[in-house]
JSON list of N, CA and C in Angstrom, two decimals:
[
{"chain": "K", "resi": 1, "resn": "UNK", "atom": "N", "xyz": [8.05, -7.22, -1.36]},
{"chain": "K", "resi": 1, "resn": "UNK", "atom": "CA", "xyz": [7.15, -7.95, -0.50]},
{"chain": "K", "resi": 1, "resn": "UNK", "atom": "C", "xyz": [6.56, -6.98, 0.53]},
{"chain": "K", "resi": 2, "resn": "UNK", "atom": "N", "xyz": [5.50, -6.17, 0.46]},
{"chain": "K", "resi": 2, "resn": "UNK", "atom": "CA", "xyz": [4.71, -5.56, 1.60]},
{"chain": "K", "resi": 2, "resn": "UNK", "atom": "C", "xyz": [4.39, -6.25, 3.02]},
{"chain": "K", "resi": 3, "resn": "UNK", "atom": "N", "xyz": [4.97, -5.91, 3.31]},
{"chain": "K", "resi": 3, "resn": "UNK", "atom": "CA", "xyz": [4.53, -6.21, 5.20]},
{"chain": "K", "resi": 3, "resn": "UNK", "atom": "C", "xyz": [3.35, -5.58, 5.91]},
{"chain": "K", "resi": 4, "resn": "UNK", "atom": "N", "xyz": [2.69, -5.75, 6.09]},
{"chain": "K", "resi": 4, "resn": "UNK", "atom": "CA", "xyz": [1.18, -5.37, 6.83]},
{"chain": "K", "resi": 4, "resn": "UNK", "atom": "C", "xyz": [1.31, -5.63, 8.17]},
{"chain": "K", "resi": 5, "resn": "UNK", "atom": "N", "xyz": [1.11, -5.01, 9.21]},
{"chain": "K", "resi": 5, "resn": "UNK", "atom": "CA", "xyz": [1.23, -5.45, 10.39]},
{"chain": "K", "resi": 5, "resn": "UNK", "atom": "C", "xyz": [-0.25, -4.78, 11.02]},
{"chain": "K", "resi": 6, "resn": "UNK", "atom": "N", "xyz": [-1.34, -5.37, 11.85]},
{"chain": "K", "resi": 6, "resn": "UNK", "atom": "CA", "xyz": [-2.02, -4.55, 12.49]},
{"chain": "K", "resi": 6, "resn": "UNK", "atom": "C", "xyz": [-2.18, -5.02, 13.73]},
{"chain": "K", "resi": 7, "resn": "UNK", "atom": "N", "xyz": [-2.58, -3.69, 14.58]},
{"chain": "K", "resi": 7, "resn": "UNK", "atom": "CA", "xyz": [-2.37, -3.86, 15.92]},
{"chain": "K", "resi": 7, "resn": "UNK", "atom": "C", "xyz": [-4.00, -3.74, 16.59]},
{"chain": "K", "resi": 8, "resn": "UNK", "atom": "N", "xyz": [-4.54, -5.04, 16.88]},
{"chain": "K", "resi": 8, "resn": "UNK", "atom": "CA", "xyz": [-6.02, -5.31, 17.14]},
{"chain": "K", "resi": 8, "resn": "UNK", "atom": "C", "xyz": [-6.15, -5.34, 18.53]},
{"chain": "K", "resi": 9, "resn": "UNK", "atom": "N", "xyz": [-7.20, -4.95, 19.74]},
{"chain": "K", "resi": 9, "resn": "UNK", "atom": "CA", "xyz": [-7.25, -5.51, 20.65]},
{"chain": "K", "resi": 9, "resn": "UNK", "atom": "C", "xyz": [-8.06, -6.68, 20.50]},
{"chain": "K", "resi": 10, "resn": "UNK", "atom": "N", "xyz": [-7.46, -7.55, 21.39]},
{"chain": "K", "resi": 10, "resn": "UNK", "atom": "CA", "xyz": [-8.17, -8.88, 21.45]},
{"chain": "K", "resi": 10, "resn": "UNK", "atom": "C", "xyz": [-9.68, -9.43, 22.00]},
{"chain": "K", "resi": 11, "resn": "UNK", "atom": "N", "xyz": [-10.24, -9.86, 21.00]},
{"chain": "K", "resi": 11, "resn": "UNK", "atom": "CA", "xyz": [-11.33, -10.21, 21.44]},
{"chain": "K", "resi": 11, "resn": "UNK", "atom": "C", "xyz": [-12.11, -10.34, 20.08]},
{"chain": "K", "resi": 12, "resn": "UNK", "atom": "N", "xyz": [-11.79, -10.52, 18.87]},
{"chain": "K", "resi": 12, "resn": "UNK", "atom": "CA", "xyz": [-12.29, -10.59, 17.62]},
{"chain": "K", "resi": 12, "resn": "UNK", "atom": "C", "xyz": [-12.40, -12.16, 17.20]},
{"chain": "K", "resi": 13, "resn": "UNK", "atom": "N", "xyz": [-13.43, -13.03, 16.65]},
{"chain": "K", "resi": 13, "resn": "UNK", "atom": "CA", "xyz": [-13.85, -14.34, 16.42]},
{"chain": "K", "resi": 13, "resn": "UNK", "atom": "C", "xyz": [-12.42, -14.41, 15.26]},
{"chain": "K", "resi": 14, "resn": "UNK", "atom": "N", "xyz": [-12.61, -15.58, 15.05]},
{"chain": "K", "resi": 14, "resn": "UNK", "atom": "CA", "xyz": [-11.40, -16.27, 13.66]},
{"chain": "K", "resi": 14, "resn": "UNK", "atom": "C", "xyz": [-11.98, -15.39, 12.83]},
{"chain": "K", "resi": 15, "resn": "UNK", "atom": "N", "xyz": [-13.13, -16.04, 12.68]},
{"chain": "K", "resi": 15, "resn": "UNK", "atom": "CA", "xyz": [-13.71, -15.56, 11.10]},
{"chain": "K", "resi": 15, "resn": "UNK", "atom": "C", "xyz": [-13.53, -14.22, 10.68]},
{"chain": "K", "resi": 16, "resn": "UNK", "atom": "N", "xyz": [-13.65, -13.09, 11.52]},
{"chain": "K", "resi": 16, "resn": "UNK", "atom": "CA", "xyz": [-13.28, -11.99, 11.91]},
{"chain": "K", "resi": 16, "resn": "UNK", "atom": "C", "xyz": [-11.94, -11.25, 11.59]},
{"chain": "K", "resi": 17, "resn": "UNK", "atom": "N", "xyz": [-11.16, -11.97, 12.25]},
{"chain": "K", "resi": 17, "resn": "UNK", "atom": "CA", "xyz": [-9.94, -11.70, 11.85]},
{"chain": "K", "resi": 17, "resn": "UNK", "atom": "C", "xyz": [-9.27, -12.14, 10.12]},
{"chain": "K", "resi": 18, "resn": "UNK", "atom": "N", "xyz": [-9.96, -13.31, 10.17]},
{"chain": "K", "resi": 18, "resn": "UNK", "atom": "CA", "xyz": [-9.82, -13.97, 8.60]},
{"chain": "K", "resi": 18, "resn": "UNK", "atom": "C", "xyz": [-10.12, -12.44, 7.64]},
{"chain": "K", "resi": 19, "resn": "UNK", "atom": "N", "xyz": [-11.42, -12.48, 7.79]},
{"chain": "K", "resi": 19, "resn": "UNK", "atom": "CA", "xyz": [-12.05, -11.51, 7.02]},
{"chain": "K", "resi": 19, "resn": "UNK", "atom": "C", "xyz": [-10.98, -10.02, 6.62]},
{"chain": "K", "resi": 20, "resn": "UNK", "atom": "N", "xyz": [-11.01, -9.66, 7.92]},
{"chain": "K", "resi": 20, "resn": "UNK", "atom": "CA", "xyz": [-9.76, -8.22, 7.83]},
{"chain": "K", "resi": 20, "resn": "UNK", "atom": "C", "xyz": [-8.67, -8.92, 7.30]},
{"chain": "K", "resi": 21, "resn": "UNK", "atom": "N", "xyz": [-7.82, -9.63, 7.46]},
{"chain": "K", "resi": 21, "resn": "UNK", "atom": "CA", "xyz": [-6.66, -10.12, 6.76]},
{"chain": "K", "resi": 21, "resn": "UNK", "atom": "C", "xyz": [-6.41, -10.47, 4.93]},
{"chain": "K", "resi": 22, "resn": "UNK", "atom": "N", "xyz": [-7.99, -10.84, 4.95]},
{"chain": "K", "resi": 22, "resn": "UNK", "atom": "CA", "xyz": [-7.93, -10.80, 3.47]},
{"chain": "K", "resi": 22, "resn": "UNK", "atom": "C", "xyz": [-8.42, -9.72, 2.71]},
{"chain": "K", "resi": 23, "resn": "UNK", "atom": "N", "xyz": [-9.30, -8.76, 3.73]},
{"chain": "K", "resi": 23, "resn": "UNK", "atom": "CA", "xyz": [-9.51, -7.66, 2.98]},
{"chain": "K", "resi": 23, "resn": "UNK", "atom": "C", "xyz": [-8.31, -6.61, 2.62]},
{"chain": "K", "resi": 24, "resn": "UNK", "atom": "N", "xyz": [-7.44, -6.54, 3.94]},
{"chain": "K", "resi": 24, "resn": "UNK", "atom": "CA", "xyz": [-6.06, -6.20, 3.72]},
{"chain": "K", "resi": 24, "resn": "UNK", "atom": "C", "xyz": [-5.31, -6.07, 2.49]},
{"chain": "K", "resi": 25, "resn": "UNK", "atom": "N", "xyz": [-4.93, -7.49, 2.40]},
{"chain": "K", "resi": 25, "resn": "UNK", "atom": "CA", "xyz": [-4.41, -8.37, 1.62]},
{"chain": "K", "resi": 25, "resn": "UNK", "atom": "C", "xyz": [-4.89, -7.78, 0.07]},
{"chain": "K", "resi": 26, "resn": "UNK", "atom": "N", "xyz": [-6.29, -7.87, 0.12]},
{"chain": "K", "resi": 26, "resn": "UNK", "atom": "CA", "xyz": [-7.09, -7.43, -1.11]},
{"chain": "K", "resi": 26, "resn": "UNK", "atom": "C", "xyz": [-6.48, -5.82, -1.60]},
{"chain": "K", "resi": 27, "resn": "UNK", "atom": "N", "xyz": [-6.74, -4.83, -0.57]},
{"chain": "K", "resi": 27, "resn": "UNK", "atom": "CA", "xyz": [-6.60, -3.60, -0.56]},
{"chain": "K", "resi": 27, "resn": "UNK", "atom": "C", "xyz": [-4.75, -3.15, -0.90]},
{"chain": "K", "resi": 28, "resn": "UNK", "atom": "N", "xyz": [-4.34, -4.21, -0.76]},
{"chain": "K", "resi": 28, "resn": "UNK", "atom": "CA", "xyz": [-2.81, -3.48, -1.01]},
{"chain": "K", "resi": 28, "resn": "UNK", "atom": "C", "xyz": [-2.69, -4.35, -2.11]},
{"chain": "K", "resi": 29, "resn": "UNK", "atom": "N", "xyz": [-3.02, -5.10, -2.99]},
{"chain": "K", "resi": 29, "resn": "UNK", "atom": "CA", "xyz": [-2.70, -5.99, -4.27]},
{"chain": "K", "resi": 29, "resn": "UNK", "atom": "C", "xyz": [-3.35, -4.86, -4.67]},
{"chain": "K", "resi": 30, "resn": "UNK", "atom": "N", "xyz": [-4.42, -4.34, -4.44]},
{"chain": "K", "resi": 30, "resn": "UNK", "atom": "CA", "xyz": [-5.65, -3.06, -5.74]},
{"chain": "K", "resi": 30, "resn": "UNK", "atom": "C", "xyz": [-4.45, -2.17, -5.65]},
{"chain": "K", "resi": 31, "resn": "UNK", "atom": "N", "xyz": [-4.08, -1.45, -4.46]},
{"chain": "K", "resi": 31, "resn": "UNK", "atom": "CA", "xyz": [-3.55, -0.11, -4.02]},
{"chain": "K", "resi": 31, "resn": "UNK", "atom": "C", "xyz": [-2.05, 0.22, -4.89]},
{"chain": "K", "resi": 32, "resn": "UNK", "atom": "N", "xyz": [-1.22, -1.19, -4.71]},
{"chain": "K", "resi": 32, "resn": "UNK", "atom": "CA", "xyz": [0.05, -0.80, -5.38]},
{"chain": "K", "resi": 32, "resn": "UNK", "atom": "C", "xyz": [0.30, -2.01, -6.34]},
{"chain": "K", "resi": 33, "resn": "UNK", "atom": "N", "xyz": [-0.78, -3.20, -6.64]},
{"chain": "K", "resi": 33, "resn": "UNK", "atom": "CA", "xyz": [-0.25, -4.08, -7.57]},
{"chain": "K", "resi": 33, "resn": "UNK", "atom": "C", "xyz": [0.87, -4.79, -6.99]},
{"chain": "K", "resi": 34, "resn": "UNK", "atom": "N", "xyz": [1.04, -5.34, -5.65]},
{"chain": "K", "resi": 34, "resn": "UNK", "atom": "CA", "xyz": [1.92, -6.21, -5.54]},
{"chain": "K", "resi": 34, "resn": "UNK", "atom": "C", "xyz": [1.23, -7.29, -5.80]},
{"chain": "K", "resi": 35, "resn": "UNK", "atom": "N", "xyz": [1.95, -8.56, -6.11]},
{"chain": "K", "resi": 35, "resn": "UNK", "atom": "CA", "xyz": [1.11, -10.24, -6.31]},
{"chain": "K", "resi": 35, "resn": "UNK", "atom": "C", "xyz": [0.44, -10.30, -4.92]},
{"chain": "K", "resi": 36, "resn": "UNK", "atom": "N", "xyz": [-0.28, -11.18, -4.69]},
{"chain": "K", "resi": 36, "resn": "UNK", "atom": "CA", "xyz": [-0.92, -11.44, -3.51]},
{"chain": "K", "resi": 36, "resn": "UNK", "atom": "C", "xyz": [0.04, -12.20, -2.60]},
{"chain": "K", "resi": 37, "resn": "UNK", "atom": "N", "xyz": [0.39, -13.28, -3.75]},
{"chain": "K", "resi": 37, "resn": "UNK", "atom": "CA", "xyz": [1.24, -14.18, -3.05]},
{"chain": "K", "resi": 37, "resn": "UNK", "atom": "C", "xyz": [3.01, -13.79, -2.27]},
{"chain": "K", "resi": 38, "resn": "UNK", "atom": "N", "xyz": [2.79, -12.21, -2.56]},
{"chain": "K", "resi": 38, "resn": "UNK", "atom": "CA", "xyz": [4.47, -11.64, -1.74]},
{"chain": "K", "resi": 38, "resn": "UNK", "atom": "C", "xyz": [3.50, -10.85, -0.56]},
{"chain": "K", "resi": 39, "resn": "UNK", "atom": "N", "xyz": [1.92, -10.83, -0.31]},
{"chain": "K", "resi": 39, "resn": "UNK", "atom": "CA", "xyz": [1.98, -9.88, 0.72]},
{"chain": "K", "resi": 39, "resn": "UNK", "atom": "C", "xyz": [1.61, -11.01, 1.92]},
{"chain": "K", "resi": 40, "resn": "UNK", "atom": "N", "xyz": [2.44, -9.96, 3.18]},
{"chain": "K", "resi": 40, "resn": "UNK", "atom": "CA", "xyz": [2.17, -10.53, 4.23]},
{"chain": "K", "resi": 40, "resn": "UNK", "atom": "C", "xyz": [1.25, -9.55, 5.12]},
{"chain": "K", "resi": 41, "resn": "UNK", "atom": "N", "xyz": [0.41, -10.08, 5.83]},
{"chain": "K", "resi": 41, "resn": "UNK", "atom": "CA", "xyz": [-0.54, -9.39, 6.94]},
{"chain": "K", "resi": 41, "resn": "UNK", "atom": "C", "xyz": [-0.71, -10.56, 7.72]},
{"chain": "K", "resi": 42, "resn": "UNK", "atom": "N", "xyz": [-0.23, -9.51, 9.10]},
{"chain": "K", "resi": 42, "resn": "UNK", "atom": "CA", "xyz": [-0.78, -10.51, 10.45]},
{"chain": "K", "resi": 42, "resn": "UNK", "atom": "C", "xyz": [-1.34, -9.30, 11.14]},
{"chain": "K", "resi": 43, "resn": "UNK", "atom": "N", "xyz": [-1.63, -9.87, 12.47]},
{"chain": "K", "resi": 43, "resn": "UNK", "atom": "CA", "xyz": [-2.20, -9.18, 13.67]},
{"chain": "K", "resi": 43, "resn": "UNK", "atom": "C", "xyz": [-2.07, -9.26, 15.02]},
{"chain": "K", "resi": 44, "resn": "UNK", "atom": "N", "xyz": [-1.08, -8.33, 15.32]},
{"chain": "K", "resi": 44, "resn": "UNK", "atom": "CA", "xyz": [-0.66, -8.52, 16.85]},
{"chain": "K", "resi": 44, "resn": "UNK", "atom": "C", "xyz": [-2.00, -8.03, 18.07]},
{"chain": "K", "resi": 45, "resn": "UNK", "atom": "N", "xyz": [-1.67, -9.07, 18.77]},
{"chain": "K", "resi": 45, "resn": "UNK", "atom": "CA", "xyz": [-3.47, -8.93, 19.16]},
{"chain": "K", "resi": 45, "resn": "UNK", "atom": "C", "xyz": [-2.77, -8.40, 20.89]},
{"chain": "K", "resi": 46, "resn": "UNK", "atom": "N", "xyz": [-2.97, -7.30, 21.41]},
{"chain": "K", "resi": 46, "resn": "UNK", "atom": "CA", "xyz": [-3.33, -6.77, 22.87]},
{"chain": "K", "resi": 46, "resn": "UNK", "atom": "C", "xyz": [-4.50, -7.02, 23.93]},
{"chain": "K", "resi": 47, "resn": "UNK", "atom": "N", "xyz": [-4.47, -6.87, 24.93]},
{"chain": "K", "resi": 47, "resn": "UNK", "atom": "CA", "xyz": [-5.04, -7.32, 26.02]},
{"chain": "K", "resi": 47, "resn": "UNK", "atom": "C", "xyz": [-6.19, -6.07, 25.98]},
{"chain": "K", "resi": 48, "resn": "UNK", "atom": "N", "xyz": [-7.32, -6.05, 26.54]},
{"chain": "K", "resi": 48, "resn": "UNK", "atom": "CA", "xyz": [-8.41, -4.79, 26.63]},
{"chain": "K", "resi": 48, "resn": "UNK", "atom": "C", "xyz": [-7.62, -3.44, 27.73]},
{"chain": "K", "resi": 49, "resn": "UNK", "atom": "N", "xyz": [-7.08, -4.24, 28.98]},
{"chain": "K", "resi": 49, "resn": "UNK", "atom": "CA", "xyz": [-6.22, -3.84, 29.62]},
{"chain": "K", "resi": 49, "resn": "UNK", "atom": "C", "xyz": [-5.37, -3.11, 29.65]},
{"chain": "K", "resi": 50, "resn": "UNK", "atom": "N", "xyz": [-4.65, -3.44, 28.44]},
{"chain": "K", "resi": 50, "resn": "UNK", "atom": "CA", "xyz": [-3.24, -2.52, 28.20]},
{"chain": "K", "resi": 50, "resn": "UNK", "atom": "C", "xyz": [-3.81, -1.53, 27.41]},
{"chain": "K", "resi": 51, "resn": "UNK", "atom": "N", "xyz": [-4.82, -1.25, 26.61]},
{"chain": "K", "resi": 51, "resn": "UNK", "atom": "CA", "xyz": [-4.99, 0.03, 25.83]},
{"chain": "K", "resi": 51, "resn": "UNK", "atom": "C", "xyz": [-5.63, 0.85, 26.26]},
{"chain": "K", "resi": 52, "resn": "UNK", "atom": "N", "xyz": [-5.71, 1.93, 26.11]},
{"chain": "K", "resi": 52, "resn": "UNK", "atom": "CA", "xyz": [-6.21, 3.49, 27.25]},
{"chain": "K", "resi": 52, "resn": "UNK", "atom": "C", "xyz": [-6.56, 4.36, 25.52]},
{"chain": "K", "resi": 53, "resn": "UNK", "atom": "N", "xyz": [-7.89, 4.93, 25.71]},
{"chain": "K", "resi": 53, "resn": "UNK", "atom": "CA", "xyz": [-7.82, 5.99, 24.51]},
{"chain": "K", "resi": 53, "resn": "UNK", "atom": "C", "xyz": [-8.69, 7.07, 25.66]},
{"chain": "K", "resi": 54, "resn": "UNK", "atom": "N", "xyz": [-8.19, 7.95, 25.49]},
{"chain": "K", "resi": 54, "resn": "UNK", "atom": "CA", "xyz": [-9.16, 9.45, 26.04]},
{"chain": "K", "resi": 54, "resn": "UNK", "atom": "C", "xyz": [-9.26, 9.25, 27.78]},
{"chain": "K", "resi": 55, "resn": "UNK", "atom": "N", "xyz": [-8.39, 8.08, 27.85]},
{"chain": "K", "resi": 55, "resn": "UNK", "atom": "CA", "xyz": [-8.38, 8.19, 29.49]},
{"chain": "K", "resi": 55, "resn": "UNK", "atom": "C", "xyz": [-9.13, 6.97, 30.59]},
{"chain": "K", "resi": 56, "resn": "UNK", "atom": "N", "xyz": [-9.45, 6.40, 29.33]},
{"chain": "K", "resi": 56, "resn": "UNK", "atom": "CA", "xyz": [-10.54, 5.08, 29.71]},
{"chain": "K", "resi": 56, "resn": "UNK", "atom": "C", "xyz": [-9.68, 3.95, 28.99]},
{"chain": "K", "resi": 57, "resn": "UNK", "atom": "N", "xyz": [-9.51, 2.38, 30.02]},
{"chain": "K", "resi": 57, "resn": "UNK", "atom": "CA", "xyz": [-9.04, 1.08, 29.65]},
{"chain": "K", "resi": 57, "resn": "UNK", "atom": "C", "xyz": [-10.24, 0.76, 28.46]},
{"chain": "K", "resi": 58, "resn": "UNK", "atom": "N", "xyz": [-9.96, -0.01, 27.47]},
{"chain": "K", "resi": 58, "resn": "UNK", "atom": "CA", "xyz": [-10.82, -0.37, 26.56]},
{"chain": "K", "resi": 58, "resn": "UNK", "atom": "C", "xyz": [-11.64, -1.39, 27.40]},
{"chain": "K", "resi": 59, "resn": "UNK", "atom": "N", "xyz": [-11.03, -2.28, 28.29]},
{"chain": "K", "resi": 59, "resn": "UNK", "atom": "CA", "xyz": [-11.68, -3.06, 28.75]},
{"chain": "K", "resi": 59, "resn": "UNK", "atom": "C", "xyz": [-13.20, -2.57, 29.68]},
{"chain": "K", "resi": 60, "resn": "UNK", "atom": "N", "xyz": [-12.30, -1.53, 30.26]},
{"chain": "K", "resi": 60, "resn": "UNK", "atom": "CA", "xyz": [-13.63, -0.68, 31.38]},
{"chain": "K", "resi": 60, "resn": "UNK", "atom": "C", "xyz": [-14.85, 0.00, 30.37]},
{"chain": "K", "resi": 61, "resn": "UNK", "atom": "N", "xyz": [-14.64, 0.17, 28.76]},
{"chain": "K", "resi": 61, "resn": "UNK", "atom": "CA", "xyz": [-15.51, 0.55, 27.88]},
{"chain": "K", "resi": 61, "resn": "UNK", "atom": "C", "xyz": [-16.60, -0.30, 27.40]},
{"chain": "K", "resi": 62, "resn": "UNK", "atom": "N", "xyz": [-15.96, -1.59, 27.27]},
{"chain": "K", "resi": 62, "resn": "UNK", "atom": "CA", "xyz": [-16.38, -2.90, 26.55]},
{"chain": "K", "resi": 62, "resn": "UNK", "atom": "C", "xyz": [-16.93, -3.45, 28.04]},
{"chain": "K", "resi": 63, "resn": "UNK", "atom": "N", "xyz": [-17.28, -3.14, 29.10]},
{"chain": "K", "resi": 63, "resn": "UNK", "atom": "CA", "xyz": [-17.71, -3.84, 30.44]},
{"chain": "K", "resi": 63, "resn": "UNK", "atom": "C", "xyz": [-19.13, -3.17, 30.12]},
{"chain": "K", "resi": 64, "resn": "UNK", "atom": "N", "xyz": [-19.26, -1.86, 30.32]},
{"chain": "K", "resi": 64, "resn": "UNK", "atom": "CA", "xyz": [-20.54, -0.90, 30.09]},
{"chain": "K", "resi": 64, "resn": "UNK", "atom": "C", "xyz": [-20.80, -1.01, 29.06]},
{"chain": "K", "resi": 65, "resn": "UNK", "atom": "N", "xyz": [-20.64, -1.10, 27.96]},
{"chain": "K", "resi": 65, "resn": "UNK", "atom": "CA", "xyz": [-21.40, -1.24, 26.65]},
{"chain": "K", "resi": 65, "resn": "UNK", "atom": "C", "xyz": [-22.07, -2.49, 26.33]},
{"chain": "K", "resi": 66, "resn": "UNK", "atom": "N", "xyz": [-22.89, -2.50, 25.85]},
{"chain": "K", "resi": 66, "resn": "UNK", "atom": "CA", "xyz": [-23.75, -4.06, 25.82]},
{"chain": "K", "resi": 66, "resn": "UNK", "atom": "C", "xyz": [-23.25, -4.25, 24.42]}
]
């Protein structure tokens, strides 16, 4: 049973997240031939806040960017 776990910051629509979960899903049934029905994928979703890349809050990135 493959376990998928991904770690998203938050702020992505359902549909959105739907979409990546089944593409996932898709990509590891092609990749190693497990059934679909043993894989699991979720998405632990973070605050803009808590993540920092290169020294900048994602949130303070996503404020200035249109």
């Amino acid at each position: 049973m493959p376990l998928v776990q991904v770690h998203l910051a938050a702020g992505r629509t359902a549909e959105e997240k739907r979409a990546l979960l089944s593409l996932v899903t898709e990509a590891v049934h092609a990749a190693i031939g497990a059934p679909v029905e043993s894989i699991r994928v979720w998405i632990d979703e973070f605050p803009a806040e808590d993540y920092m890349a290169g020294g900048e809050l994602l949130a303070d990135k996503r404020a200035r960017t249109p």
